[in-house]
């Protein structure tokens, strides 16, 4: 009871911390994120229309090409200013409207066409957040095709033209156009009105420059004239003007470079604000090399683990296959969403072969991803189930489709709280690290993907689940298995977070970012010790969404606003589903335990093995534990099954003081079935051998009973005979069995092979007609060797048979004093021949020495 109350208290505390963590994240992040200073007044469509409006106002001819608008950042400069002055001072300066502000965030708008599968840009504008142009570039091809002029700019630059007639103005403009396109050596306008190369000429150019500066974002800055140069690139004549701002913003001095055509058209308008941050190349290269080494080592280790666990049949491949199929589907979907964004722009000129190449690439990458997820999921499941199976309790319910239950409800609610707590901790840590800052690069997903909210969910889901699987289920649990120390898992998690940085937000400097990520990873590791895999993976996914959707609410009129709204809707849906499962779902006690197929299979195999061990023990008891004493004879025997049970059989049964029945047999087939029929034959022989003293009559009865009870196609090869001590004879039948090897005391050898057919091969009198009863008279020192084909057909590693010739030579050259010595000698020679090769057949041997 106390444990239940303690758990409820901890859950309430977790919910409260999650609530305040989310509030703090949304309240405080704007105080640290450079995007919070951005107010995008224009929409994507508005930015495109504004660029077209400015373009046409400069008297360019309208174009019917494709247009693209996206938000871009001067990221290096943003990072430099944050590092130089601190993130708080940087944000204060950016948000203070009374000061001149650098256009660090802007719209990039271009109009282009596709030629030979490449984009050829006609012009490109960069516009401020409110639509003022920052820089501009027109392509040479556009200048060549349109031979543009700007009447308003010419009038502004040459004040005298206001007093001349329309005809004269048109003539002057024609002269200027001819001059700028190298059609004349000099312009009559320059000669008559300004005097080419004179001070008036330069004034005309500078006034034209002022015309464009006054329309730009830079009109709020004061500039000094640096230099003016005149250029001829073999295509057009143009002047290049250089201006330097007399105003500085946080130590930055903007410089303008403007290329102006004689007919009043600006060819390019560019700004230089410095190089920004000098990157720490050494640290970056060291980190990259370290990551590559760790990744390669991890891949090799996982592949080895996968192979060993496959070999040990300790992998649950079906759920791993499901995860592989899902991931192999999601990755190509994400790529298609990105491709479709560009495909929509390039559709009219996109070649079919290029489309097929893209589709093929999606398929190949999806297959590689699916394989990677299959291996990682299979290994992680096997490792965790072996060393810490409690972490998979909720996951087992999910993959069986048993969603409506309280454990999954609690997993969802706790995950939302954990994700919110980590988000709050993210903001707290930024306050604790005054010199750390968020990099100025801004990637708005709306400009990268079609259906950007869906793309964001897929991306964060794959990163979140994949990182948790690798960090905790594989590496963390393996560490726990080796050391039995749970405290090492958060430390490992911290190091992995510091090294691989899965947070979707880049922070600087690199070393502080690593320490920052280490603390976040440490926190997530502590949550993993407390909660299961599903809770932590879902919690990390939610935390990643806090970060990935922040562009949607930090920036006023953000293009990513729909992505943030999608995240809010997802949170509401998850909360509703979690509460519904808690209220209406099944209790833990009513849910069945999940046992993976491979564990059930192993358990079945273990049971079968135990049963086979019992059967082997029982079968051994059927064999004589000692050979009976027969006056005047020495006997020895052995039987070694190839499997747990076998179909070989031998027996030495005392009939009276002077006689013994001797049998050796081999049932067709192997394993349990053969052992069963061997047991059946033994029982029949023991029951009938004392009733029917004649071997032929005896086997006739055995054959009759066997045919009545055995399945068709089953037979027994056998030698059955009676050893008579008074007569010194061995009378026997060979029922299709291997011949007897007979060695006389004088060293002579012969194979004894009377006619006979195996038991079960034919019925009734047909059996009697085939069988030939044979008697051998034995003298002192004579030896009979009875064996099954497991002896002569034993295979070595070269797949060579031991065969009868080798057995014959062995017995011929050896002189032993007892049957046991000869038996051991034969077995030793067979095993030496076989070596390390597997035993494929039962081996049975009976040696009789007079």
Short mmCIF file of N, CA and C in Angstrom, two decimals, residues 497-591:
data_model
loop_
_atom_site.label_atom_id
_atom_site.label_comp_id
_atom_site.label_asym_id
_atom_site.label_seq_id
_atom_site.Cartn_x
_atom_site.Cartn_y
_atom_site.Cartn_z
N UNK A 497 25.80 11.79 -25.93
CA UNK A 497 25.15 13.06 -26.27
C UNK A 497 26.19 14.13 -26.58
N UNK A 498 27.26 14.18 -25.79
CA UNK A 498 28.31 15.18 -26.00
C UNK A 498 29.00 14.95 -27.34
N UNK A 499 29.17 13.71 -27.72
CA UNK A 499 29.92 13.41 -28.94
C UNK A 499 29.07 13.56 -30.19
N UNK A 500 27.84 13.06 -30.18
CA UNK A 500 27.04 13.00 -31.39
C UNK A 500 26.02 14.13 -31.52
N UNK A 501 25.70 14.83 -30.43
CA UNK A 501 24.83 16.01 -30.46
C UNK A 501 23.54 15.78 -31.26
N UNK A 502 22.57 15.05 -30.71
CA UNK A 502 21.34 14.76 -31.46
C UNK A 502 20.24 15.80 -31.25
N UNK A 503 20.55 17.02 -30.78
CA UNK A 503 19.52 17.93 -30.27
C UNK A 503 18.88 18.83 -31.32
N UNK A 504 19.33 18.81 -32.58
CA UNK A 504 18.73 19.61 -33.65
C UNK A 504 18.91 21.11 -33.45
N UNK A 505 19.69 21.52 -32.47
CA UNK A 505 20.05 22.92 -32.27
C UNK A 505 21.56 22.96 -32.06
N UNK A 506 22.24 23.78 -32.87
CA UNK A 506 23.70 23.87 -32.77
C UNK A 506 24.06 24.97 -31.79
N UNK A 507 24.97 24.63 -30.88
CA UNK A 507 25.42 25.60 -29.89
C UNK A 507 26.93 25.75 -29.99
N UNK A 508 27.42 26.88 -29.56
CA UNK A 508 28.84 27.20 -29.59
C UNK A 508 29.24 27.80 -28.24
N UNK A 509 30.52 27.73 -27.87
CA UNK A 509 31.65 27.04 -28.51
C UNK A 509 31.52 25.52 -28.39
N UNK A 510 32.35 24.81 -29.15
CA UNK A 510 32.22 23.37 -29.28
C UNK A 510 32.40 22.65 -27.93
N UNK A 511 33.39 23.06 -27.15
CA UNK A 511 33.66 22.37 -25.88
C UNK A 511 32.54 22.62 -24.88
N UNK A 512 32.02 23.84 -24.84
CA UNK A 512 30.90 24.11 -23.94
C UNK A 512 29.65 23.38 -24.40
N UNK A 513 29.46 23.29 -25.70
CA UNK A 513 28.32 22.54 -26.22
C UNK A 513 28.40 21.08 -25.79
N UNK A 514 29.62 20.51 -25.82
CA UNK A 514 29.80 19.12 -25.41
C UNK A 514 29.45 18.95 -23.93
N UNK A 515 29.89 19.89 -23.08
CA UNK A 515 29.55 19.82 -21.65
C UNK A 515 28.06 19.99 -21.43
N UNK A 516 27.45 20.91 -22.17
CA UNK A 516 26.01 21.16 -22.08
C UNK A 516 25.24 19.89 -22.45
N UNK A 517 25.60 19.27 -23.58
CA UNK A 517 24.92 18.05 -24.01
C UNK A 517 25.17 16.89 -23.07
N UNK A 518 26.37 16.86 -22.47
CA UNK A 518 26.67 15.81 -21.51
C UNK A 518 25.69 15.85 -20.33
N UNK A 519 25.39 17.03 -19.85
CA UNK A 519 24.46 17.15 -18.72
C UNK A 519 23.05 16.76 -19.11
N UNK A 520 22.63 17.10 -20.33
CA UNK A 520 21.31 16.66 -20.79
C UNK A 520 21.26 15.14 -20.94
N UNK A 521 22.32 14.57 -21.53
CA UNK A 521 22.38 13.12 -21.66
C UNK A 521 22.40 12.42 -20.32
N UNK A 522 23.09 13.01 -19.36
CA UNK A 522 23.13 12.47 -18.01
C UNK A 522 21.72 12.40 -17.43
N UNK A 523 20.96 13.47 -17.63
CA UNK A 523 19.58 13.52 -17.11
C UNK A 523 18.70 12.45 -17.74
N UNK A 524 18.78 12.32 -19.06
CA UNK A 524 17.97 11.31 -19.75
C UNK A 524 18.38 9.91 -19.30
N UNK A 525 19.68 9.72 -19.03
CA UNK A 525 20.14 8.43 -18.52
C UNK A 525 19.54 8.10 -17.16
N UNK A 526 19.41 9.10 -16.29
CA UNK A 526 18.79 8.86 -14.98
C UNK A 526 17.31 8.49 -15.15
N UNK A 527 16.65 9.12 -16.11
CA UNK A 527 15.25 8.76 -16.37
C UNK A 527 15.16 7.31 -16.88
N UNK A 528 16.14 6.87 -17.68
CA UNK A 528 16.11 5.50 -18.18
C UNK A 528 16.25 4.48 -17.05
N UNK A 529 17.07 4.80 -16.06
CA UNK A 529 17.20 3.89 -14.91
C UNK A 529 15.85 3.73 -14.21
N UNK A 530 15.10 4.81 -14.17
CA UNK A 530 13.83 4.80 -13.43
C UNK A 530 12.67 4.23 -14.26
N UNK A 531 12.64 4.55 -15.56
CA UNK A 531 11.49 4.19 -16.39
C UNK A 531 11.91 3.27 -17.53
N UNK A 532 10.93 2.81 -18.29
CA UNK A 532 11.22 1.82 -19.32
C UNK A 532 11.54 2.48 -20.66
N UNK A 533 11.83 1.65 -21.65
CA UNK A 533 12.29 2.11 -22.96
C UNK A 533 11.27 3.01 -23.64
N UNK A 534 10.00 2.59 -23.68
CA UNK A 534 8.97 3.36 -24.39
C UNK A 534 8.83 4.75 -23.77
N UNK A 535 8.82 4.83 -22.45
CA UNK A 535 8.67 6.11 -21.77
C UNK A 535 9.82 7.05 -22.11
N UNK A 536 11.04 6.55 -22.05
CA UNK A 536 12.21 7.40 -22.30
C UNK A 536 12.28 7.78 -23.78
N UNK A 537 12.04 6.83 -24.69
CA UNK A 537 12.11 7.14 -26.12
C UNK A 537 11.06 8.17 -26.51
N UNK A 538 9.83 8.00 -26.00
CA UNK A 538 8.77 8.96 -26.30
C UNK A 538 9.07 10.31 -25.65
N UNK A 539 9.62 10.30 -24.44
CA UNK A 539 10.00 11.55 -23.77
C UNK A 539 11.07 12.29 -24.54
N UNK A 540 12.07 11.57 -25.04
CA UNK A 540 13.14 12.22 -25.81
C UNK A 540 12.59 12.76 -27.13
N UNK A 541 11.68 12.02 -27.76
CA UNK A 541 11.01 12.49 -28.98
C UNK A 541 10.28 13.81 -28.72
N UNK A 542 9.58 13.90 -27.60
CA UNK A 542 8.85 15.12 -27.27
C UNK A 542 9.82 16.28 -27.01
N UNK A 543 10.91 16.01 -26.31
CA UNK A 543 11.91 17.05 -26.07
C UNK A 543 12.49 17.56 -27.39
N UNK A 544 12.80 16.65 -28.33
CA UNK A 544 13.31 17.06 -29.63
C UNK A 544 12.30 17.95 -30.35
N UNK A 545 11.01 17.69 -30.16
CA UNK A 545 10.00 18.53 -30.79
C UNK A 545 9.94 19.91 -30.15
N UNK A 546 10.19 20.01 -28.84
CA UNK A 546 10.30 21.33 -28.22
C UNK A 546 11.36 22.17 -28.95
N UNK A 547 12.47 21.53 -29.29
CA UNK A 547 13.57 22.26 -29.94
C UNK A 547 13.29 22.50 -31.42
N UNK A 548 12.85 21.45 -32.13
CA UNK A 548 12.71 21.56 -33.58
C UNK A 548 11.58 22.49 -34.00
N UNK A 549 10.59 22.69 -33.13
CA UNK A 549 9.46 23.57 -33.48
C UNK A 549 9.61 24.97 -32.90
N UNK A 550 10.74 25.25 -32.22
CA UNK A 550 10.90 26.56 -31.60
C UNK A 550 10.95 27.69 -32.62
N UNK A 551 11.42 27.40 -33.85
CA UNK A 551 11.40 28.42 -34.90
C UNK A 551 9.99 28.89 -35.21
N UNK A 552 9.01 28.04 -34.91
CA UNK A 552 7.64 28.37 -35.24
C UNK A 552 7.00 29.38 -34.31
N UNK A 553 7.53 29.54 -33.09
CA UNK A 553 6.92 30.51 -32.16
C UNK A 553 7.90 31.62 -31.73
N UNK A 554 9.19 31.39 -31.88
CA UNK A 554 10.15 32.45 -31.55
C UNK A 554 10.10 33.60 -32.54
N UNK A 555 9.84 33.29 -33.80
CA UNK A 555 9.84 34.28 -34.87
C UNK A 555 8.42 34.73 -35.15
N UNK A 556 8.21 36.04 -35.13
CA UNK A 556 6.88 36.57 -35.47
C UNK A 556 6.59 36.28 -36.94
N UNK A 557 5.39 35.80 -37.23
CA UNK A 557 4.98 35.44 -38.59
C UNK A 557 5.92 34.42 -39.21
N UNK A 558 6.34 33.45 -38.40
CA UNK A 558 7.32 32.47 -38.85
C UNK A 558 6.75 31.55 -39.93
N UNK A 559 7.57 31.17 -40.92
CA UNK A 559 7.12 30.17 -41.90
C UNK A 559 6.82 28.83 -41.25
N UNK A 560 7.45 28.56 -40.09
CA UNK A 560 7.29 27.27 -39.42
C UNK A 560 6.17 27.28 -38.37
N UNK A 561 5.29 28.26 -38.46
CA UNK A 561 4.22 28.33 -37.47
C UNK A 561 3.34 27.08 -37.50
N UNK A 562 3.10 26.54 -38.69
CA UNK A 562 2.26 25.34 -38.80
C UNK A 562 2.93 24.14 -38.13
N UNK A 563 4.28 24.10 -38.13
CA UNK A 563 5.00 23.00 -37.51
C UNK A 563 4.82 23.05 -36.00
N UNK A 564 4.90 24.25 -35.44
CA UNK A 564 4.68 24.41 -34.01
C UNK A 564 3.24 24.04 -33.64
N UNK A 565 2.28 24.48 -34.45
CA UNK A 565 0.88 24.12 -34.18
C UNK A 565 0.69 22.61 -34.27
N UNK A 566 1.38 21.98 -35.21
CA UNK A 566 1.32 20.52 -35.31
C UNK A 566 1.84 19.84 -34.06
N UNK A 567 2.90 20.39 -33.47
CA UNK A 567 3.44 19.85 -32.23
C UNK A 567 2.44 20.01 -31.08
N UNK A 568 1.81 21.17 -31.00
CA UNK A 568 0.81 21.40 -29.95
C UNK A 568 -0.35 20.41 -30.09
N UNK A 569 -0.80 20.21 -31.32
CA UNK A 569 -1.89 19.25 -31.56
C UNK A 569 -1.44 17.84 -31.17
N UNK A 570 -0.21 17.50 -31.50
CA UNK A 570 0.32 16.17 -31.14
C UNK A 570 0.35 16.00 -29.63
N UNK A 571 0.78 17.02 -28.90
CA UNK A 571 0.83 16.96 -27.43
C UNK A 571 -0.58 16.78 -26.85
N UNK A 572 -1.54 17.52 -27.42
CA UNK A 572 -2.92 17.41 -26.93
C UNK A 572 -3.47 16.01 -27.18
N UNK A 573 -3.21 15.49 -28.37
CA UNK A 573 -3.68 14.14 -28.70
C UNK A 573 -3.03 13.09 -27.81
N UNK A 574 -1.72 13.20 -27.61
CA UNK A 574 -1.03 12.24 -26.74
C UNK A 574 -1.57 12.31 -25.32
N UNK A 575 -1.80 13.51 -24.82
CA UNK A 575 -2.33 13.66 -23.46
C UNK A 575 -3.72 13.03 -23.36
N UNK A 576 -4.56 13.29 -24.39
CA UNK A 576 -5.90 12.71 -24.37
C UNK A 576 -5.88 11.20 -24.43
N UNK A 577 -5.02 10.64 -25.30
CA UNK A 577 -4.93 9.19 -25.41
C UNK A 577 -4.40 8.57 -24.12
N UNK A 578 -3.37 9.22 -23.53
CA UNK A 578 -2.82 8.71 -22.28
C UNK A 578 -3.84 8.69 -21.16
N UNK A 579 -4.61 9.76 -21.03
CA UNK A 579 -5.64 9.82 -19.98
C UNK A 579 -6.74 8.79 -20.24
N UNK A 580 -7.12 8.63 -21.52
CA UNK A 580 -8.15 7.65 -21.86
C UNK A 580 -7.70 6.24 -21.48
N UNK A 581 -6.45 5.90 -21.79
CA UNK A 581 -5.93 4.58 -21.44
C UNK A 581 -5.87 4.40 -19.93
N UNK A 582 -5.55 5.47 -19.20
CA UNK A 582 -5.50 5.36 -17.74
C UNK A 582 -6.89 5.12 -17.15
N UNK A 583 -7.89 5.76 -17.73
CA UNK A 583 -9.23 5.66 -17.18
C UNK A 583 -9.96 4.40 -17.63
N UNK A 584 -9.76 3.99 -18.89
CA UNK A 584 -10.53 2.90 -19.46
C UNK A 584 -9.71 1.65 -19.76
N UNK A 585 -8.39 1.73 -19.63
CA UNK A 585 -7.54 0.62 -20.03
C UNK A 585 -7.48 -0.50 -19.01
N UNK A 586 -6.92 -1.62 -19.43
CA UNK A 586 -6.78 -2.80 -18.57
C UNK A 586 -5.68 -2.56 -17.55
N UNK A 587 -5.84 -3.20 -16.38
CA UNK A 587 -4.82 -3.12 -15.33
C UNK A 587 -3.63 -4.02 -15.69
N UNK A 588 -2.55 -3.77 -15.01
CA UNK A 588 -1.33 -4.55 -15.25
C UNK A 588 -1.55 -6.03 -14.97
N UNK A 589 -2.29 -6.33 -13.90
CA UNK A 589 -2.46 -7.73 -13.50
C UNK A 589 -3.24 -8.55 -14.52
N UNK A 590 -4.07 -7.88 -15.33
CA UNK A 590 -4.90 -8.61 -16.29
C UNK A 590 -4.23 -8.79 -17.64
N UNK A 591 -3.01 -8.25 -17.78
CA UNK A 591 -2.30 -8.34 -19.06
C UNK A 591 -1.41 -9.57 -19.07
#
